[in-house]
Amino acid sequence: MLSNKELYRISKRVYREGILQGQLQSAGSDQARFLEKIDKDKMQRSPDIILKIMSAIYIAGLVTIPIFALITIHSTLSSGIDSSWVTFVGSLSISGFLIMQPAVLLIFSFMFTWGLMSGGPYKWIHTLPIGRKDIERIGFFTFLRSINVQLISMFLVLPASIVVSIVLVLGSEISILSLVLLIITSLLLSIINLIFDLSLLVIVSRKMAIIMGDQEINSRKTNIIRVLSMILYMTVSMGAMYLIQIAIAKIPELYVLQSWSADTTNIVNIILSIIPFPFAGGYLITIMAMDFSNISGVLLGGSILGIILFIFLTYLIYKKALSTLRQITSTELKKYSKTKKEVFVTDIEIKTTGPTQAFLKRDFAIITREMSSIMILIMPFMIPLYMLFIPMDEQLFIGPAGLSIEMIVMLFYVSMVTVMLVVSLTNIESGGSTITASLPISVRDQVKSKIPHFVGTIPLAYIAAMFMRVGTSQFTTMISFALAFLPAIPIIGLASLFFKSLLFGKMKHKIVLEEIKNENKFVKHVLVFVFTFVLMGVFVYVSAFGFLHLGIAEVVSAILLYITYNIMYPKQ
Amino acid sequence: MITEKSAMVSVTNLTKSFGTVVAVNDISFEVKPGEIFGLLGPNGAGKTTTIKQILGLLEQEQGEIKVFGLDPNKDDIEIKRNIGYVSEDPLIYKSMTPRMLFNFIASIRGLDESETTKKLQYYFESLEAVEYYDKLVATLSRGNKQKMQVIAALIHDPLLLIMDEPLTGLDAKSAKVVKEVLELHKERGGSVIFSTHILEVAEEMCDRIAIMDRGKIIAMGTIDELSKMADKVGADLEDIFLKLTNQDESVNHIVTNLRKMMNSKKQS
Ligand SMILES: Nc1ncnc2c1ncn2[C@@H]1O[C@H](COP(=O)(O)OP(=O)(O)OP(=O)(O)O)[C@@H](O)[C@H]1O
Ligand SMILES: [Mg+2]
């Protein structure tokens, strides 16, 4: 048996291994160069830290919800609204926050954890003389490590919000005993919540990892299932966030809308307070923040019972999560269904096509089978999905042409998706191969094969996004704006592609798309992003002067783009 | 266009470093038509680095490389049309089947369909790989992946074959076939540069051998010339190699120590 401290130290290796494997996977034939880099550059070794901090900050941002809820409870209570109704609405707000926490954790931490849930990174540990139990604990610690910053942030949010509200209002209004109880309860609740959310994350990540499967199984069917479940996952999580946000924003309006009698409210309160998650916690905090005034003992008892049930529920889920972790760290787990049908080869035959078509075919084979290029398939769906969830704002229009804020946001969102597509598409060229490296490749053919994505797929997704608003009052205006901007979409896509190949590739007769000039990778990627956004910004700015101006700008830039294309990738 | 026929490859004063590591240090050699040229040396000697620079896969820093009289950093397309390359690690698209892979290669190289089909059938049959033609590359074994690489390097009848440890992972029969192919290639006036750690193979196949150590070529010539240099006339390449790389004494030392250690372990 090793000490926990030692195991936590070992888990660092496993975690790094997981990250490195991912990086190597995407480095492809560039691995040698990548390894040379990583030796020198410390930042390259922790590519996760920025994302970690960002999601921790997002989680910390949730602190405003309970603060706002607690302050509102007090102001409404003193304004003479029925206390049982205040308890009801206040508890709903706090419960909304409690349910928001796991949702945010799932959405933002998922990317860190599902890679660890495939079992891959644990393989080499089994070659070391470490006991089974210890390996399980290493599995647990590795998982913790992958979201440690977020967890700390998450743990602190509720107690912090309580402290802030005490300083702001509660301190002068409720008794010392209630204050102390409130702080203790929030700490307790925070701990239980943390374990609950963490376990939930383990279970969901594992489910997802199973669906996503091992990187080795490059079957097309698996990949389609992967894509569908990713899209489902995104739709559900974005939808849930959207609904919760709306709910949290609308709940305070309920205070003045009491629609049942006080007696009914009391009964509803008691029933809800027994439901372990998220209501029991919401009620308990609310009760204490109200200094137990006008609170029936039954309600207090109900919510305490609810909390006990919540602890029990958490225990169950925690057990389940532990056994999930156990499965991951045990190597025997992998049971692939070996039902693949035998293929008998009858003919060895070569069918040649033009080079551009050959690239297209190769890309298709890779995109539909490989995990690393899964984003290329998902990206186009993200555009209409996004449209489904951004709030509609009919008031804000800019410039004489009356471009709505919503439309501008949409255009920049499309630009972002475009850059991401550029990055993933060009990665195909470096993933794979000494084979490509040794072929006499004409850059023009190579680039040509990427054009359909920007001329076909992205514009289609963009139009589809507009149809998400079919039937609404703004649909006709939207579609005419959308059509006016339609030519700009492929223009910025291709410009972005050319710009990336200019920064990363060698010019003239070399393979441009492969990342040859690999120094300052991060800065260059940022430049590509900025370049694309600025370009879109120019189009948006010009459009403010009217559609005619926009049209001229589009024609001019299309011509410039064509000239650039011929200069950068000349016919041979 | 390919002009100069006198030397397939000529390397003069080539130097390449990675940071502080000097991987290749001022080496020069030539490979003539109809010659099999072997690169030997301990791990990390700089063989792969040399080969990658000849192909233009690594940036050239100092010195000059000419392949068919052309500069690999400028005319790499022309050069690649006439080279077959087998890399050290078989990095081929894992989500393609050999069928897709060879269709891709033939399309990019612009090869003739029926002629290439015939060649491909021949290679697949003689390397006993026919049954893998429609399997995903990801599911192939190390040796079978290596076969795909070798076939991909041969399919367009290149003038020059550059092979970095081509026999790694191949079973005895396939290794024999590949060796035969190299001999045939040489007989038809093609050249081969290959690196290997299997000294018997080098001894059997190579017309000339360069022994590299820590980035330098420490000896170059035919087996006879090398054995004279090592003062070991008639000895086999292993002895010559160890002598020339100054490893013969250290090997003896290691062997003695190893014996001691194993024995003491047995006793305790
Ligand atoms: N991408 C790289 N970054 C940093 N150093 C490198 C890189 N590639 C090679 N080296 C270093 O250059 C030296 C020569 O390496 P090279 O791969 O050419 O050796 P080799 O003779 O092919 O060895 P082996 O027999 O193991 O294949 C080694 O010291 C190696 O560590
Ligand atoms: Mg090597």
Coordinates of C-alpha atoms in Angstrom, one line a residue, chain A residues 25-560:
Chain A
Q25 CA -2.1 11.8 -31.8
S26 CA -2.8 15.2 -33.3
A27 CA 0.9 15.8 -34.1
G28 CA 0.9 12.9 -36.5
S29 CA 4.0 12.8 -38.7
D30 CA 5.2 15.9 -36.9
Q31 CA 5.8 14.0 -33.7
A32 CA 9.6 14.3 -33.9
R33 CA 9.4 18.1 -34.2
F34 CA 6.7 18.3 -31.6
L35 CA 8.8 16.3 -29.1
E36 CA 11.8 18.6 -29.8
K37 CA 9.5 21.6 -29.0
I38 CA 8.1 20.1 -25.8
D39 CA 11.5 19.6 -24.5
K40 CA 12.2 23.3 -24.5
D41 CA 8.8 24.9 -24.0
K42 CA 7.1 24.5 -20.7
M43 CA 3.8 26.0 -21.8
Q44 CA 3.4 23.2 -24.4
R45 CA 3.5 20.7 -21.6
S46 CA 0.4 22.1 -19.9
P47 CA -1.9 23.0 -22.7
D48 CA -4.8 22.4 -20.4
I49 CA -4.1 25.1 -17.8
I50 CA -5.7 28.0 -19.6
L51 CA -8.9 26.1 -20.3
K52 CA -8.9 25.0 -16.7
I53 CA -8.7 28.5 -15.4
M54 CA -11.3 29.7 -17.8
S55 CA -13.8 27.2 -16.9
A56 CA -13.0 27.8 -13.2
I57 CA -13.7 31.4 -13.7
Y58 CA -17.0 30.6 -15.4
I59 CA -18.0 28.4 -12.5
A60 CA -17.0 31.2 -10.0
G61 CA -19.2 33.5 -12.0
L62 CA -22.2 31.6 -10.8
V63 CA -21.6 33.2 -7.4
T64 CA -23.9 36.0 -8.4
I65 CA -27.0 33.8 -8.6
P66 CA -27.3 32.9 -4.8
I67 CA -26.2 36.4 -3.8
F68 CA -28.9 37.9 -5.9
A69 CA -31.4 35.3 -4.6
L70 CA -30.6 35.9 -0.9
I71 CA -30.8 39.7 -1.3
T72 CA -34.1 39.5 -3.1
I73 CA -35.6 37.2 -0.4
H74 CA -34.9 39.8 2.2
S75 CA -36.2 42.8 0.3
T76 CA -39.4 41.0 -0.6
L77 CA -39.9 39.7 2.9
S78 CA -39.8 43.2 4.3
S79 CA -42.2 44.4 1.6
G80 CA -44.9 42.3 3.1
I81 CA -45.4 39.4 0.7
D82 CA -46.6 36.2 2.3
S83 CA -43.7 34.4 3.8
S84 CA -44.6 31.0 2.6
W85 CA -44.6 32.3 -0.9
V86 CA -41.2 34.0 -0.4
T87 CA -39.9 30.7 0.9
F88 CA -41.2 29.0 -2.2
V89 CA -39.7 31.4 -4.7
G90 CA -36.5 31.9 -2.8
S91 CA -35.9 28.2 -2.6
L92 CA -36.6 27.8 -6.3
S93 CA -33.8 30.3 -7.0
I94 CA -31.3 28.6 -4.8
S95 CA -32.3 25.2 -6.2
G96 CA -31.8 26.6 -9.7
F97 CA -28.3 27.5 -8.7
L98 CA -27.7 24.0 -7.2
I99 CA -28.8 22.3 -10.4
M100 CA -26.7 24.8 -12.5
Q101 CA -23.5 23.6 -10.8
P102 CA -23.4 20.0 -12.1
A103 CA -24.7 21.2 -15.5
V104 CA -21.8 23.6 -15.8
L105 CA -19.3 21.1 -14.5
L106 CA -20.5 18.5 -17.0
I107 CA -20.4 20.9 -19.9
F108 CA -17.1 22.5 -19.2
S109 CA -15.1 19.6 -17.6
F110 CA -16.2 16.9 -19.9
M111 CA -13.4 17.7 -22.4
F112 CA -10.8 17.1 -19.7
T113 CA -12.2 13.9 -18.3
W114 CA -13.5 11.7 -21.1
G115 CA -10.0 11.1 -22.5
L116 CA -9.1 9.7 -19.1
M117 CA -12.1 7.4 -19.0
S118 CA -11.0 5.3 -21.9
G119 CA -8.4 3.4 -19.9
G120 CA -5.6 4.1 -22.3
P121 CA -3.4 6.2 -20.0
Y122 CA -3.6 3.6 -17.3
K123 CA -2.2 0.8 -19.4
W124 CA 1.5 1.3 -18.6
I125 CA 0.8 1.5 -14.9
H126 CA 0.0 -2.1 -14.9
T127 CA 3.5 -2.9 -16.0
L128 CA 4.7 -1.5 -12.7
P129 CA 4.6 -3.4 -9.4
I130 CA 1.7 -1.5 -7.9
G131 CA -1.2 -3.2 -6.2
R132 CA -4.7 -3.3 -7.7
K133 CA -6.3 -1.2 -5.0
D134 CA -3.6 1.4 -5.4
I135 CA -4.2 1.6 -9.1
E136 CA -7.8 2.2 -8.5
R137 CA -6.9 5.1 -6.2
I138 CA -4.6 6.4 -8.8
G139 CA -7.5 6.3 -11.2
F140 CA -9.5 8.4 -8.8
F141 CA -6.7 10.9 -8.2
T142 CA -6.0 11.3 -11.9
F143 CA -9.6 12.1 -12.4
L144 CA -9.5 14.7 -9.6
R145 CA -6.3 16.2 -11.1
S146 CA -7.9 16.7 -14.4
I147 CA -10.5 19.1 -12.9
N148 CA -8.8 20.2 -9.7
V149 CA -9.0 23.9 -10.4
Q150 CA -12.6 23.8 -11.4
L151 CA -13.4 21.7 -8.3
I152 CA -11.8 24.3 -6.0
S153 CA -13.7 27.0 -7.6
M154 CA -16.9 25.0 -7.4
F155 CA -16.5 24.2 -3.7
L156 CA -16.0 27.9 -2.8
V157 CA -18.9 29.4 -4.8
L158 CA -21.7 28.7 -2.3
P159 CA -19.9 29.6 0.9
A160 CA -18.5 32.6 -0.8
S161 CA -21.9 33.8 -1.9
I162 CA -23.2 33.3 1.6
V163 CA -20.4 35.4 3.1
V164 CA -20.9 38.1 0.5
S165 CA -24.7 38.3 1.2
I166 CA -24.0 38.4 5.0
V167 CA -21.7 41.4 4.5
L168 CA -24.1 43.1 2.2
V169 CA -27.5 42.6 4.0
L170 CA -28.0 39.5 6.1
G171 CA -25.4 40.5 8.7
S172 CA -27.5 43.3 10.1
E173 CA -30.8 41.5 9.8
I174 CA -30.6 38.0 11.2
S175 CA -29.3 36.5 14.4
I176 CA -25.8 35.3 15.1
L177 CA -27.0 31.8 15.5
S178 CA -28.6 31.8 12.1
L179 CA -25.5 33.2 10.5
V180 CA -23.3 30.5 12.0
L181 CA -25.7 27.8 11.0
L182 CA -26.0 29.3 7.5
I183 CA -22.2 29.2 7.0
I184 CA -21.9 25.7 8.4
T185 CA -24.8 24.5 6.2
S186 CA -23.4 26.1 3.1
L187 CA -20.0 24.4 3.7
L188 CA -21.7 21.1 4.3
L189 CA -23.9 21.4 1.3
S190 CA -21.0 22.4 -0.8
I191 CA -19.1 19.3 0.1
I192 CA -22.0 16.9 -0.5
N193 CA -22.7 18.7 -3.8
L194 CA -19.1 18.4 -4.8
I195 CA -19.1 14.7 -4.3
F196 CA -22.4 14.3 -6.0
D197 CA -21.4 16.3 -9.0
L198 CA -18.0 14.7 -9.3
S199 CA -19.6 11.2 -9.2
L200 CA -22.1 12.2 -11.8
L201 CA -19.3 13.5 -14.0
V202 CA -17.4 10.2 -13.6
I203 CA -20.4 8.2 -14.7
V204 CA -21.4 10.5 -17.6
S205 CA -17.8 10.8 -18.9
R206 CA -17.4 7.0 -18.8
K207 CA -20.7 6.6 -20.8
M208 CA -19.4 9.0 -23.3
A209 CA -16.0 7.4 -23.5
I210 CA -17.6 4.1 -24.2
I211 CA -19.6 5.6 -27.0
M212 CA -16.6 7.5 -28.3
G213 CA -14.7 4.3 -28.1
D214 CA -11.0 3.6 -28.5
Q215 CA -9.1 5.6 -31.0
E216 CA -8.0 2.4 -32.6
I217 CA -11.3 1.2 -33.8
N218 CA -11.6 3.2 -36.9
S219 CA -15.0 2.0 -38.1
R220 CA -17.3 4.3 -39.9
K221 CA -20.3 3.2 -37.9
T222 CA -18.7 4.0 -34.6
N223 CA -17.7 7.4 -35.8
I224 CA -21.3 8.2 -36.9
I225 CA -22.5 7.2 -33.5
R226 CA -19.8 9.4 -32.0
V227 CA -20.9 12.3 -34.0
L228 CA -24.6 11.9 -33.3
S229 CA -24.0 11.5 -29.6
M230 CA -21.7 14.6 -29.6
I231 CA -24.4 16.6 -31.3
L232 CA -27.0 15.2 -28.9
Y233 CA -24.8 16.0 -26.0
M234 CA -24.3 19.5 -27.2
T235 CA -28.0 20.1 -27.9
V236 CA -29.0 18.8 -24.5
S237 CA -26.4 20.7 -22.6
M238 CA -26.8 23.9 -24.4
G239 CA -30.6 23.5 -24.2
A240 CA -30.4 22.8 -20.4
M241 CA -28.2 25.8 -19.8
Y242 CA -30.5 28.0 -21.9
L243 CA -33.6 26.9 -20.0
I244 CA -31.9 27.2 -16.6
Q245 CA -30.7 30.6 -17.4
I246 CA -34.1 31.7 -18.5
A247 CA -35.6 30.2 -15.4
I248 CA -33.2 31.9 -13.1
A249 CA -33.8 35.2 -14.8
K250 CA -37.6 34.8 -14.6
I251 CA -38.0 33.4 -11.1
P252 CA -37.8 36.7 -9.2
E253 CA -40.8 37.9 -11.3
L254 CA -42.7 35.2 -9.5
Y255 CA -42.6 37.0 -6.1
V256 CA -45.4 39.3 -7.0
L257 CA -47.5 36.6 -8.7
Q258 CA -48.6 34.5 -5.9
S259 CA -51.4 32.4 -7.4
W260 CA -52.2 29.9 -4.7
S261 CA -53.4 30.3 -1.2
A262 CA -50.9 30.3 1.6
D263 CA -52.0 26.8 2.7
T264 CA -51.4 25.3 -0.7
T265 CA -48.0 27.0 -0.8
N266 CA -47.1 25.5 2.6
I267 CA -48.0 22.0 1.3
V268 CA -46.1 22.5 -1.9
N269 CA -43.1 23.7 0.1
I270 CA -43.1 20.7 2.4
I271 CA -43.3 18.3 -0.5
L272 CA -40.5 20.0 -2.5
S273 CA -38.3 20.3 0.6
I274 CA -38.2 16.5 0.9
I275 CA -36.9 16.0 -2.7
P276 CA -33.2 15.5 -2.1
F277 CA -31.8 17.3 -5.2
P278 CA -31.8 20.1 -5.7
F279 CA -34.7 21.3 -3.6
A280 CA -33.8 20.1 -0.1
G281 CA -30.6 22.2 -0.1
G282 CA -32.4 25.2 -1.6
Y283 CA -35.0 25.1 1.1
L284 CA -32.5 24.7 4.0
I285 CA -30.5 27.7 2.9
T286 CA -33.6 29.8 2.3
I287 CA -35.0 28.9 5.7
M288 CA -31.9 29.9 7.5
A289 CA -31.5 33.1 5.5
M290 CA -35.0 34.0 6.6
D291 CA -33.9 33.5 10.2
F292 CA -36.5 30.8 10.7
S293 CA -39.2 33.5 10.8
N294 CA -42.6 32.1 10.2
I295 CA -41.2 28.8 9.2
S296 CA -43.1 25.7 10.4
G297 CA -41.2 23.0 12.1
V298 CA -42.5 20.5 9.5
L299 CA -40.9 22.4 6.7
L300 CA -37.5 22.5 8.6
G301 CA -37.9 18.8 9.3
G302 CA -38.8 18.1 5.7
S303 CA -35.7 19.8 4.3
I304 CA -33.4 18.2 6.9
L305 CA -34.9 14.9 5.9
G306 CA -34.4 15.8 2.3
I307 CA -30.7 16.6 3.0
I308 CA -30.3 13.2 4.7
L309 CA -31.8 11.6 1.6
F310 CA -29.5 13.7 -0.5
I311 CA -26.5 12.4 1.5
F312 CA -27.7 8.9 1.0
L313 CA -28.3 9.4 -2.7
T314 CA -24.8 10.9 -3.0
Y315 CA -23.4 7.9 -1.3
L316 CA -25.0 5.6 -3.8
I317 CA -23.9 7.6 -6.8
Y318 CA -20.4 7.8 -5.3
K319 CA -20.3 4.0 -5.0
K320 CA -21.4 3.7 -8.6
A321 CA -18.7 6.2 -9.7
L322 CA -16.0 4.2 -7.8
S323 CA -17.0 1.0 -9.5
T324 CA -16.9 2.8 -12.8
L325 CA -13.3 4.0 -12.0
R326 CA -12.4 0.4 -11.0
Q327 CA -13.5 -0.8 -14.4
I328 CA -11.4 1.8 -16.2
T329 CA -8.3 1.0 -14.4
S330 CA -8.6 -2.7 -14.9
T331 CA -7.1 -3.8 -18.2
E332 CA -9.3 -6.7 -18.7
L333 CA -12.2 -4.4 -19.4
K334 CA -11.8 -4.1 -23.1
K335 CA -14.4 -6.5 -24.6
Y336 CA -14.8 -5.5 -28.2
S337 CA -17.5 -7.4 -30.1
K338 CA -15.5 -9.4 -32.5
T339 CA -18.4 -9.8 -34.9
K340 CA -16.6 -8.2 -37.8
K341 CA -17.3 -10.2 -40.9
E342 CA -14.5 -11.8 -42.7
V343 CA -13.5 -10.0 -45.9
F344 CA -12.3 -12.1 -48.7
V345 CA -10.3 -10.3 -51.3
T346 CA -11.1 -11.3 -54.8
D347 CA -9.3 -8.7 -56.7
I348 CA -6.4 -6.5 -56.2
E349 CA -7.0 -3.7 -58.5
I350 CA -6.0 -0.1 -58.9
K351 CA -8.4 2.6 -59.8
T352 CA -6.9 6.0 -60.3
T353 CA -8.5 9.4 -60.2
G354 CA -7.3 12.9 -60.6
P355 CA -5.2 14.1 -57.7
T356 CA -7.8 16.5 -56.3
Q357 CA -10.3 13.8 -56.2
A358 CA -7.8 11.4 -54.6
F359 CA -7.3 13.9 -51.8
L360 CA -11.0 14.3 -51.4
K361 CA -11.4 10.5 -51.1
R362 CA -8.6 10.2 -48.6
D363 CA -10.0 13.1 -46.5
F364 CA -13.4 11.4 -46.5
A365 CA -11.9 8.1 -45.4
I366 CA -10.1 9.8 -42.5
I367 CA -12.8 12.3 -41.5
T368 CA -15.5 9.7 -41.2
R369 CA -13.3 7.3 -39.3
E370 CA -10.9 9.1 -37.0
M371 CA -11.6 10.5 -33.7
S372 CA -9.1 13.3 -34.1
S373 CA -11.0 14.8 -37.1
I374 CA -14.4 14.3 -35.5
M375 CA -14.7 18.1 -35.2
I376 CA -14.8 18.5 -38.9
L377 CA -18.1 16.5 -38.9
I378 CA -19.5 18.3 -35.9
M379 CA -18.6 21.8 -36.8
P380 CA -21.2 22.4 -39.5
F381 CA -24.0 21.3 -37.1
M382 CA -22.9 23.8 -34.5
I383 CA -24.0 26.7 -36.6
P384 CA -27.7 25.9 -36.7
L385 CA -27.5 24.6 -33.2
Y386 CA -26.2 27.9 -32.0
M387 CA -29.0 29.8 -33.7
L388 CA -31.4 27.7 -31.7
F389 CA -30.0 28.9 -28.4
I390 CA -29.0 32.5 -28.8
P391 CA -31.6 34.8 -27.4
M392 CA -33.6 36.7 -29.9
D393 CA -33.3 40.4 -29.7
E394 CA -35.5 42.4 -31.9
Q395 CA -34.7 45.9 -30.6
L396 CA -31.1 46.3 -31.5
F397 CA -30.2 47.4 -35.0
I398 CA -27.1 49.0 -36.2
G399 CA -26.3 51.2 -39.2
P400 CA -28.6 52.5 -41.9
A401 CA -29.1 49.0 -43.3
G402 CA -30.4 47.9 -39.9
L403 CA -28.2 44.9 -39.2
S404 CA -29.4 43.2 -36.1
I405 CA -27.0 42.5 -33.2
E406 CA -28.1 38.9 -33.4
M407 CA -27.0 38.6 -37.1
I408 CA -23.6 40.1 -36.3
V409 CA -23.1 37.7 -33.5
M410 CA -24.1 34.9 -35.8
L411 CA -21.6 36.0 -38.5
F412 CA -18.8 36.1 -36.1
Y413 CA -19.8 32.7 -34.8
V414 CA -19.7 31.4 -38.3
S415 CA -16.2 32.9 -38.6
M416 CA -15.1 31.1 -35.5
V417 CA -16.4 27.8 -36.7
T418 CA -14.7 28.4 -40.1
V419 CA -11.3 28.9 -38.4
M420 CA -11.8 25.8 -36.4
L421 CA -12.6 23.9 -39.6
V422 CA -9.4 25.3 -41.2
V423 CA -7.3 24.1 -38.4
S424 CA -8.8 20.6 -38.2
L425 CA -8.8 20.2 -42.0
T426 CA -5.1 21.1 -42.4
N427 CA -4.3 18.8 -39.5
I428 CA -5.2 15.9 -41.7
E429 CA -2.2 16.7 -43.9
S430 CA 0.3 16.3 -41.1
G431 CA -1.5 13.4 -39.4
G432 CA -0.4 10.5 -41.3
S433 CA 2.4 10.5 -43.0
T434 CA 5.7 9.6 -44.2
I435 CA 3.6 8.3 -47.1
T436 CA 2.4 11.7 -48.1
A437 CA 5.8 13.2 -47.4
S438 CA 7.4 11.0 -49.9
L439 CA 4.8 11.7 -52.7
P440 CA 5.3 14.3 -55.4
I441 CA 2.4 16.4 -54.3
S442 CA 1.1 19.4 -56.1
V443 CA 0.1 22.0 -53.6
R444 CA -2.7 23.3 -55.9
D445 CA -4.4 19.9 -56.0
Q446 CA -4.1 19.6 -52.2
V447 CA -5.6 23.0 -51.6
K448 CA -8.4 22.4 -54.2
S449 CA -9.6 19.4 -52.3
K450 CA -10.3 21.6 -49.2
I451 CA -12.4 24.2 -51.1
P452 CA -15.7 22.2 -51.0
H453 CA -15.9 22.5 -47.3
F454 CA -15.8 26.3 -47.4
V455 CA -17.9 26.8 -50.5
G456 CA -20.4 24.0 -49.8
T457 CA -20.7 22.8 -46.2
I458 CA -20.3 26.0 -44.2
P459 CA -22.6 28.1 -46.4
L460 CA -25.2 25.4 -46.2
A461 CA -25.0 25.1 -42.5
Y462 CA -25.3 28.9 -42.3
I463 CA -28.4 29.0 -44.4
A464 CA -29.8 26.1 -42.4
A465 CA -29.2 28.2 -39.3
M466 CA -31.5 30.9 -40.7
F467 CA -34.2 28.4 -41.2
M468 CA -34.1 27.7 -37.5
R469 CA -36.1 31.0 -37.2
V470 CA -38.7 30.1 -39.8
G471 CA -42.1 31.3 -38.8
T472 CA -40.8 34.1 -36.5
S473 CA -41.4 37.7 -37.3
Q474 CA -37.8 38.4 -38.2
F475 CA -37.4 35.5 -40.5
T476 CA -37.8 37.5 -43.8
T477 CA -35.4 40.2 -42.7
M478 CA -33.0 37.7 -41.5
I479 CA -33.0 35.6 -44.6
S480 CA -32.3 38.7 -46.8
F481 CA -29.4 39.7 -44.6
A482 CA -28.2 36.1 -44.7
L483 CA -28.3 36.0 -48.4
A484 CA -26.4 39.3 -48.7
F485 CA -23.7 37.9 -46.6
L486 CA -23.7 34.5 -48.2
P487 CA -20.7 35.2 -50.6
A488 CA -18.7 36.5 -47.7
I489 CA -18.8 33.2 -45.9
P490 CA -16.7 31.2 -48.4
I491 CA -14.5 34.2 -49.0
I492 CA -13.4 34.4 -45.4
G493 CA -13.1 30.6 -45.2
L494 CA -10.7 30.4 -48.1
A495 CA -8.8 33.5 -47.0
S496 CA -8.4 31.9 -43.6
L497 CA -7.2 28.7 -45.2
F498 CA -4.7 30.5 -47.5
F499 CA -3.5 32.6 -44.6
K500 CA -2.8 29.5 -42.4
S501 CA -0.9 27.8 -45.2
L502 CA 1.1 31.0 -45.7
L503 CA 2.1 31.0 -42.0
F504 CA 2.7 27.3 -41.6
G505 CA 3.6 25.9 -44.9
K506 CA 6.5 26.3 -47.2
M507 CA 5.8 28.2 -50.3
K508 CA 6.1 27.3 -54.0
H509 CA 6.5 23.6 -54.7
K510 CA 6.3 22.3 -51.2
I511 CA 3.5 20.7 -49.3
V512 CA 2.0 23.8 -48.0
L513 CA -0.6 22.4 -45.8
E514 CA 1.6 20.3 -43.7
E515 CA 2.8 22.3 -40.8
I516 CA 6.4 22.8 -41.8
K517 CA 7.2 26.1 -40.3
N518 CA 6.2 25.0 -36.9
E519 CA 7.8 27.6 -34.7
N520 CA 5.5 30.0 -32.7
K521 CA 2.6 27.7 -33.3
F522 CA 0.4 29.4 -30.8
V523 CA 1.0 32.9 -32.0
K524 CA 0.3 31.9 -35.6
H525 CA -2.9 30.2 -34.7
V526 CA -4.0 33.3 -32.9
L527 CA -3.1 35.4 -35.9
V528 CA -5.2 33.1 -38.1
F529 CA -8.2 33.7 -35.8
V530 CA -7.6 37.5 -35.6
F531 CA -7.2 37.7 -39.4
T532 CA -10.5 35.9 -40.0
F533 CA -12.4 37.9 -37.5
V534 CA -11.0 41.2 -38.8
L535 CA -12.0 40.2 -42.3
M536 CA -15.5 39.5 -41.2
G537 CA -15.5 42.7 -39.3
V538 CA -14.7 44.6 -42.5
F539 CA -17.6 43.0 -44.2
V540 CA -19.9 43.8 -41.3
Y541 CA -18.7 47.4 -41.3
V542 CA -19.1 47.9 -45.0
S543 CA -22.6 46.4 -44.9
A544 CA -23.6 49.2 -42.5
F545 CA -23.5 51.5 -45.6
G546 CA -25.9 49.3 -47.4
F547 CA -26.1 46.1 -49.4
L548 CA -24.7 47.6 -52.5
H549 CA -21.5 48.4 -50.7
L550 CA -21.4 44.9 -49.3
G551 CA -21.9 43.4 -52.7
I552 CA -19.0 45.4 -54.2
A553 CA -16.8 44.5 -51.3
E554 CA -17.6 40.8 -51.9
V555 CA -16.9 41.0 -55.6
V556 CA -13.6 42.8 -55.1
S557 CA -12.4 40.4 -52.4
A558 CA -13.4 37.4 -54.4
I559 CA -11.3 38.7 -57.3
L560 CA -8.4 39.4 -54.9

